[in-house]
Tab-separated table of C-alpha atoms in Angstrom:
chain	number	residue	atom	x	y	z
A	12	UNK	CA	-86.504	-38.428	17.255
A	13	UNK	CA	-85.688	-34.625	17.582
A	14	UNK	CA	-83.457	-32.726	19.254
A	15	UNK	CA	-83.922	-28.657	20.132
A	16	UNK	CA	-80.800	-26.112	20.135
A	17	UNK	CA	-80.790	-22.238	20.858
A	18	UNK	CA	-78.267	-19.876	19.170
A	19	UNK	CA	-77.455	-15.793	19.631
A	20	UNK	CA	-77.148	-13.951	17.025
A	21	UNK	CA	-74.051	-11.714	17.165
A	22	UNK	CA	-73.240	-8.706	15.060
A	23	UNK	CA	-70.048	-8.434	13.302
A	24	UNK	CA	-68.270	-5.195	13.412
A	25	UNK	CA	-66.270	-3.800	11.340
A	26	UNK	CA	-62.202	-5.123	11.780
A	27	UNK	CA	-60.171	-1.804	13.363
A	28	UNK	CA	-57.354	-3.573	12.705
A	29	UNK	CA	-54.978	-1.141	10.554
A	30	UNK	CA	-51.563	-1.852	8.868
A	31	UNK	CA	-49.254	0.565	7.672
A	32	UNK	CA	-48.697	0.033	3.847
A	33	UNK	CA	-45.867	2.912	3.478
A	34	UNK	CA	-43.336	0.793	5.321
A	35	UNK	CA	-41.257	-1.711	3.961
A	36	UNK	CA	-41.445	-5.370	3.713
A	37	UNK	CA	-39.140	-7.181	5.943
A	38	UNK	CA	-40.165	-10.506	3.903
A	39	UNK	CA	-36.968	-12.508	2.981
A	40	UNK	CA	-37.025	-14.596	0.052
A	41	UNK	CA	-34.886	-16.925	-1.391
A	42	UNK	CA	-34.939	-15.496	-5.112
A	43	UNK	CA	-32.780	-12.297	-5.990
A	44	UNK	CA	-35.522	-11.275	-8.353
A	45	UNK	CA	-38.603	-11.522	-5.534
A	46	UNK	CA	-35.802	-9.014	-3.149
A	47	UNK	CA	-37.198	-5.803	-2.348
A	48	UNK	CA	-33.638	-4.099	-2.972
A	49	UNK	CA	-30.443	-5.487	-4.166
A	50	UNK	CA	-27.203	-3.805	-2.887
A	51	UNK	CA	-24.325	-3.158	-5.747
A	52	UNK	CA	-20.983	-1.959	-5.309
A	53	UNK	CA	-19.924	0.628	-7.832
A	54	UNK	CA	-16.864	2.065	-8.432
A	55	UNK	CA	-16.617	6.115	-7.845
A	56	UNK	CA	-18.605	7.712	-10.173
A	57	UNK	CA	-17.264	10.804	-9.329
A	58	UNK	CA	-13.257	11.573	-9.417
A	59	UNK	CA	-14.236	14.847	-7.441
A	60	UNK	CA	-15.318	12.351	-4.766
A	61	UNK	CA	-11.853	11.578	-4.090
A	62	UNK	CA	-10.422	15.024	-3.188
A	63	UNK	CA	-13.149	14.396	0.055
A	64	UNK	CA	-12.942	11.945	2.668
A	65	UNK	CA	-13.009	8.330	1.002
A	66	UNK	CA	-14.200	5.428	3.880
A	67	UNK	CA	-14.512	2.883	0.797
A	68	UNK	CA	-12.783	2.213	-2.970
A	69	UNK	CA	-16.163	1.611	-3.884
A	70	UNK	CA	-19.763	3.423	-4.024
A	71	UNK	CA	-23.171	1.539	-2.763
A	72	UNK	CA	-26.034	1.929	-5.103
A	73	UNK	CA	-29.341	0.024	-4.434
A	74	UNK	CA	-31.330	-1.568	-7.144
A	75	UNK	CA	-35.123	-2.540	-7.047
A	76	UNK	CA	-35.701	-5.421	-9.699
A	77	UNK	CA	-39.084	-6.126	-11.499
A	78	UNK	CA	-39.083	-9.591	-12.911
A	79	UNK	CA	-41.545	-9.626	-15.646
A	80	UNK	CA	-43.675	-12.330	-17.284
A	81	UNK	CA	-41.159	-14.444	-19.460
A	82	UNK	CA	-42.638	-13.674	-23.126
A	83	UNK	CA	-39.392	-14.357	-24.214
A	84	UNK	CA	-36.672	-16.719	-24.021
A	85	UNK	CA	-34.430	-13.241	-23.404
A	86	UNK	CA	-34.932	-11.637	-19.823
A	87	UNK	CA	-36.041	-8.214	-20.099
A	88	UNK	CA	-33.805	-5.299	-18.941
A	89	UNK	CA	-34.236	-2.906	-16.775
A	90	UNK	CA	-32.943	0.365	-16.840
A	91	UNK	CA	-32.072	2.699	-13.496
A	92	UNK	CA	-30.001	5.957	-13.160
A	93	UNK	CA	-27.396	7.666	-11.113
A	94	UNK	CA	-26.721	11.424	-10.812
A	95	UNK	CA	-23.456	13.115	-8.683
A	96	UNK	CA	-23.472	17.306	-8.731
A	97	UNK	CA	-20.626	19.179	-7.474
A	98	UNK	CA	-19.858	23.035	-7.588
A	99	UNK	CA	-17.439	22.494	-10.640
A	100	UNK	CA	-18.196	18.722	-11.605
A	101	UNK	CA	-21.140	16.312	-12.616
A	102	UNK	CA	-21.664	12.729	-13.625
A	103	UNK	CA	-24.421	10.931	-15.148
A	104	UNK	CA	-24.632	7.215	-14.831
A	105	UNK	CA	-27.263	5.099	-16.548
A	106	UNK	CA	-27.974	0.815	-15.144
A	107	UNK	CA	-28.786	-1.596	-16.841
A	108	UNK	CA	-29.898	-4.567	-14.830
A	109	UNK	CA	-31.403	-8.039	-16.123
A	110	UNK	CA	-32.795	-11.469	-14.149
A	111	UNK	CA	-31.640	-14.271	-16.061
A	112	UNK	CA	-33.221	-16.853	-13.209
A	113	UNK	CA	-34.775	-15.906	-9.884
A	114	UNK	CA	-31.991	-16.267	-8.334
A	115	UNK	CA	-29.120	-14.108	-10.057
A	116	UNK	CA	-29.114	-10.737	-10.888
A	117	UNK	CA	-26.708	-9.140	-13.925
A	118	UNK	CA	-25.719	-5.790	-13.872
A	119	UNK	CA	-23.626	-3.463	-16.065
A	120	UNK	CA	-23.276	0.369	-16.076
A	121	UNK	CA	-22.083	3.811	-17.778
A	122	UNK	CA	-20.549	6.505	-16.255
A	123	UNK	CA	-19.868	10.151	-17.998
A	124	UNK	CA	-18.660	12.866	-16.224
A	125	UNK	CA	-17.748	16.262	-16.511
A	126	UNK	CA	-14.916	18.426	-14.440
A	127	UNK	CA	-14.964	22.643	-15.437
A	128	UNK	CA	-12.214	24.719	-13.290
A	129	UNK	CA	-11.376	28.188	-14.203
A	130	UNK	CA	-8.047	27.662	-14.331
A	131	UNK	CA	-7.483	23.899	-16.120
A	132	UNK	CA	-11.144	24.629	-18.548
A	133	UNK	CA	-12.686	21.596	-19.177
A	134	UNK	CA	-11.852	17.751	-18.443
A	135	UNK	CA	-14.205	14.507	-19.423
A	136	UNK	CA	-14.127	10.973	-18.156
A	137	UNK	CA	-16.040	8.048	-17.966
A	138	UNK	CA	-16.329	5.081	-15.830
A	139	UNK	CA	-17.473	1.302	-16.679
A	140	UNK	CA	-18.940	-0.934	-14.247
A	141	UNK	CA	-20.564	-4.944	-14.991
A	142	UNK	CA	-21.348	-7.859	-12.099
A	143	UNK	CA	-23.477	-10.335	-11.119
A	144	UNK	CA	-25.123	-10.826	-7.729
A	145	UNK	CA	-26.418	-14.704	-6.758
A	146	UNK	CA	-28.855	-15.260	-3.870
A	147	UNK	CA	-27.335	-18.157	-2.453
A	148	UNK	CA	-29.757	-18.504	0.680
A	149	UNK	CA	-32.851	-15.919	1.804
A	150	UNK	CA	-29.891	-14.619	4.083
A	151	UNK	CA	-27.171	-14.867	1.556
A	152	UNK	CA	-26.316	-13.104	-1.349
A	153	UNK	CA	-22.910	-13.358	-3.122
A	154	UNK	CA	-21.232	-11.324	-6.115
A	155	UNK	CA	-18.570	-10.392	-7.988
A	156	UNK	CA	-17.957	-7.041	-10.001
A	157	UNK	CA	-14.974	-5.391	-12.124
A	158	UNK	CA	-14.732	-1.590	-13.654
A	159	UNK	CA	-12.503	0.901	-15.484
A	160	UNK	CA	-12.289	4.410	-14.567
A	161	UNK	CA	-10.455	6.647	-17.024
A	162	UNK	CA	-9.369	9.343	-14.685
A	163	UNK	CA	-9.146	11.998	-17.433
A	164	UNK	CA	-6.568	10.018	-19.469
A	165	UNK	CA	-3.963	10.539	-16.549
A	166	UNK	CA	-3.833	7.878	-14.091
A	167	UNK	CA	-6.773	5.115	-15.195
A	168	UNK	CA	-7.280	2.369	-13.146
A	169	UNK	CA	-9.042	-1.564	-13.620
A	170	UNK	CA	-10.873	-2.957	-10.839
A	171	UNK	CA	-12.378	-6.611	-10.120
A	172	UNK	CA	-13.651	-7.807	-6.362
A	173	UNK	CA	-16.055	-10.449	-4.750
A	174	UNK	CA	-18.385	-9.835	-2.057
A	175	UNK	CA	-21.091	-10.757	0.030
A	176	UNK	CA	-24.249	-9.555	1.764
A	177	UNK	CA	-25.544	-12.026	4.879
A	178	UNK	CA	-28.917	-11.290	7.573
A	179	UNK	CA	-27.491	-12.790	10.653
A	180	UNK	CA	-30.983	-11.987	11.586
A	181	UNK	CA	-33.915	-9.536	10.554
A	182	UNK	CA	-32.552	-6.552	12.265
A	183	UNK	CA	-28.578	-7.134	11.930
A	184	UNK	CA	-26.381	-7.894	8.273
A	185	UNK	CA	-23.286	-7.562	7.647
A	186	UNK	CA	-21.724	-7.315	3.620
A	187	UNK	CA	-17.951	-6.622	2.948
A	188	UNK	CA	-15.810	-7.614	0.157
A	189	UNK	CA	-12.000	-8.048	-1.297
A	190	UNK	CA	-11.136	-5.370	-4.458
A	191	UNK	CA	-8.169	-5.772	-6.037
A	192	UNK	CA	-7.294	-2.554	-8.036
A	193	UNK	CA	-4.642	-2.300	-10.451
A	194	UNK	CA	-3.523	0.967	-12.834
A	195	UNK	CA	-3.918	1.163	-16.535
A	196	UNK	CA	-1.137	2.343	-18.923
A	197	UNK	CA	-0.724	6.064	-18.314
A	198	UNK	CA	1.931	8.795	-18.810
A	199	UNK	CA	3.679	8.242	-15.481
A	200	UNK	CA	4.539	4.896	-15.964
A	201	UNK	CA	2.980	4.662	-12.908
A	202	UNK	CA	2.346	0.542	-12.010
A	203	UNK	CA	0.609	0.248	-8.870
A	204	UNK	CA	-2.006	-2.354	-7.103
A	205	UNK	CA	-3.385	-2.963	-3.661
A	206	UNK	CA	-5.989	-5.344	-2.839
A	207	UNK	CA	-8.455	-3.555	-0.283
A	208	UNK	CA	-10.868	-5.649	2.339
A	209	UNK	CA	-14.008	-4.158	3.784
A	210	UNK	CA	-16.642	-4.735	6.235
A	211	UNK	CA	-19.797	-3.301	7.318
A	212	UNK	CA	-22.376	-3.873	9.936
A	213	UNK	CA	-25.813	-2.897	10.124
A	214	UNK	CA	-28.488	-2.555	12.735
A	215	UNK	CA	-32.073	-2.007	12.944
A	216	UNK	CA	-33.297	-0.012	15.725
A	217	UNK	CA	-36.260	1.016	14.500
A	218	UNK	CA	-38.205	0.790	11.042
A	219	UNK	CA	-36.597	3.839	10.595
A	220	UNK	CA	-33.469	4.422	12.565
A	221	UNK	CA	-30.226	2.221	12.237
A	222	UNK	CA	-26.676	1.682	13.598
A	223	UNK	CA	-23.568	1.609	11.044
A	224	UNK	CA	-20.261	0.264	11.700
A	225	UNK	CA	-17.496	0.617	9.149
A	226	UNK	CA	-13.451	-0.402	8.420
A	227	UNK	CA	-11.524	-1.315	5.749
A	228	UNK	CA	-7.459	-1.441	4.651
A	229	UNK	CA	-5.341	-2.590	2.200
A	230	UNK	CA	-3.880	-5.777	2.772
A	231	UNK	CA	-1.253	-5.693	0.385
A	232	UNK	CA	0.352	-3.707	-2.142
A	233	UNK	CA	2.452	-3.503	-4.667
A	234	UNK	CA	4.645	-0.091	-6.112
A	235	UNK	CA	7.075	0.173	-8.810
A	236	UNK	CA	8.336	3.364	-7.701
A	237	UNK	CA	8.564	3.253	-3.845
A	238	UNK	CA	9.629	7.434	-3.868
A	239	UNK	CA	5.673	7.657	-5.094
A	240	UNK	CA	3.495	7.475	-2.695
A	241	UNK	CA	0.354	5.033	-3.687
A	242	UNK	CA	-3.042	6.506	-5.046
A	243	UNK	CA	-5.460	7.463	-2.227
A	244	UNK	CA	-8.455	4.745	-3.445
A	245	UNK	CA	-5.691	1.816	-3.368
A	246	UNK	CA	-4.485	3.323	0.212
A	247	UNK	CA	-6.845	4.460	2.705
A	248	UNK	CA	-7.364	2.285	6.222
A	249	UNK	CA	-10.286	3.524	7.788
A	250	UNK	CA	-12.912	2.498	10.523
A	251	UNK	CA	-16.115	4.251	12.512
A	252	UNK	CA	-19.200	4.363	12.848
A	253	UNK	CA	-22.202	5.674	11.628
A	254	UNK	CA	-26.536	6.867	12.537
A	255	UNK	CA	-28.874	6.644	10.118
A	256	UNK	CA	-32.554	7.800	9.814
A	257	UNK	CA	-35.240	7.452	7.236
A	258	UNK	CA	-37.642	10.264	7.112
A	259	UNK	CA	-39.725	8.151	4.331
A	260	UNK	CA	-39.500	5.012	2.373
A	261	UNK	CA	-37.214	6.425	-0.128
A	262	UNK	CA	-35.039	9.186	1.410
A	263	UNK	CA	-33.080	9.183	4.475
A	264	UNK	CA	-29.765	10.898	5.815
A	265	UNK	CA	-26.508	9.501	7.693
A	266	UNK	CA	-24.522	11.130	9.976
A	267	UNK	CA	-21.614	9.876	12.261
A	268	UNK	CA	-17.563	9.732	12.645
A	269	UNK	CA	-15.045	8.085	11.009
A	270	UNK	CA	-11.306	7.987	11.316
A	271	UNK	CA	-9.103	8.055	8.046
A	272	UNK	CA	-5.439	8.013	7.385
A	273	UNK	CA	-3.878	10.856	6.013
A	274	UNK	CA	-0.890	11.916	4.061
A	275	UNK	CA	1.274	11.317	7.229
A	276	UNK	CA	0.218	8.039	8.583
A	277	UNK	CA	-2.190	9.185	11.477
A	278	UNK	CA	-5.770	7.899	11.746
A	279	UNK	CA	-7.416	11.453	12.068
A	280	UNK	CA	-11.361	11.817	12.922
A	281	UNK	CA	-13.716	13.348	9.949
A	282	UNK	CA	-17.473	13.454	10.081
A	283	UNK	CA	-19.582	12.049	7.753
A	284	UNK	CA	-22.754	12.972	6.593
A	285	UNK	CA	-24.873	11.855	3.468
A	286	UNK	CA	-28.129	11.899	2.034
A	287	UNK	CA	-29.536	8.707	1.062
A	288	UNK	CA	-31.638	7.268	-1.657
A	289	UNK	CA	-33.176	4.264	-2.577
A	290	UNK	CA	-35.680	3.509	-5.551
A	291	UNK	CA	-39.845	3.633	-4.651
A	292	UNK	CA	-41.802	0.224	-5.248
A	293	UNK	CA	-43.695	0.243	-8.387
């Protein structure tokens, strides 16, 4: 028996198919160390900072983690770095970051800082920060942190707060936290505390444009001299709302309103508008 078939032959071209490698991966994953970027919450690393408008007690900083192969039973550490410039002050912060499992993140970092006025000369101060950051779910991620600022000697402060970071869904999260600050032994005999909530809501747009919405107050404190009034980071309701635009993968700006108490008790309106950086993939 035998049977007879015809086939065509057809030429393959070549796929025109492109994809754009310079924007991020939207991939979520369950394992903090597989995360493109990790959000932190730092304390100020610059006391200048608060003679501005202050939305939060607390400063973002974005971390890129890059497990490595385990050649050791100790997780190797990576190292990142922080720089604030002012007309009379700097700081210099240096990161240290480590991935113990896939799945949590340790953190710990060093703050010096330097404030030069004509008329007060020269004024130091440093600023510790340590957490840990767990990735619960692909969508959840959960931490808690602590810090001590030194504010020159005068007025130092401890810190210590939980958070959390959640994708409702790939274009919307939302992250917030509780930080309970408390002040240090200082010349004053100032004893003060607050614990301060916070939330924040993000939206993507576009791969490159997003909507902010901030607010935060204290929901209690605590003042052993009532005739004082309490220090601005353990005191400052706020709430607004926010644009922000990346021109490239790794630089952006953010521009928007936001309404602040001030030293009488009104919410007043302020602008704010900041440049914004986050690490390159290696």
């Amino acid at each position: 028996m035998s049977t007879h078939g015809a086939a065509q032959e057809v030429s393959v071209q070549r796929d025109s198919l492109k994809f754009d490698r310079s924007l991020p991966s939207r991939t979520n994953t369950t394992s903090a160390g597989k995360s493109n970027f990790i959000p932190l919450r730092l304390t100020r690393l610059n006391p200048m900072v608060n003679l501005l408008p202050q939305f939060t007690p607390y400063q973002r900083f974005t971390l890129s983690p890059q497990p490595a192969g385990r050649d050791s039973w100790l997780p190797p550490i990576h190292w990142d770095g922080a720089a604030s410039d002012f007309i009379n002050s700097k700081s210099r912060t240096a990161i240290a970051s480590m991935l113990p499992t896939p799945r949590l993140l340790l953190y710990s970092s060093a703050t010096l800082g330097l404030v030069e006025t004509p008329f007060f000369g020269k004024a130091s101060f440093y600023v510790l920060n340590a957490g840990a950051n767990y990735a619960v779910t692909s969508a959840l991620n959960v931490g808690v942190t602590g810090g001590y600022n030194s504010d020159f000697g005068s007025l130092p402060h401890w810190n210590t707060g939980v958070n959390a970071h959640y994708m409702v869904s790939p274009n919307f999260s939302i992250d917030g936290g509780f930080t309970y600050m408390q002040t240090a032994q200082n010349m004053f005999n100032m004893d003060q505390s607050s614990v301060m909530i916070d939330l924040h809501g993000r939206y993507r747009m576009s791969d490159s444009w997003y909507a902010n919405a901030y607010g935060g107050a204290p929901v209690m404190q605590r003042n052993n001299t009532p005739d004082a009034p309490m220090m601005p980071m353990m005191n400052t309701p706020y709430f607004g709302g926010t644009i922000e635009h990346w021109f490239n993968p790794t630089m952006g700006v953010e521009g928007g309103m936001m309404w602040i108490q001030d030293f009488t008790g009104k919410m007043r309106p302020r602008p704010k508008i900041e440049l914004l950086f986050r690490p390159g993939r290696r």
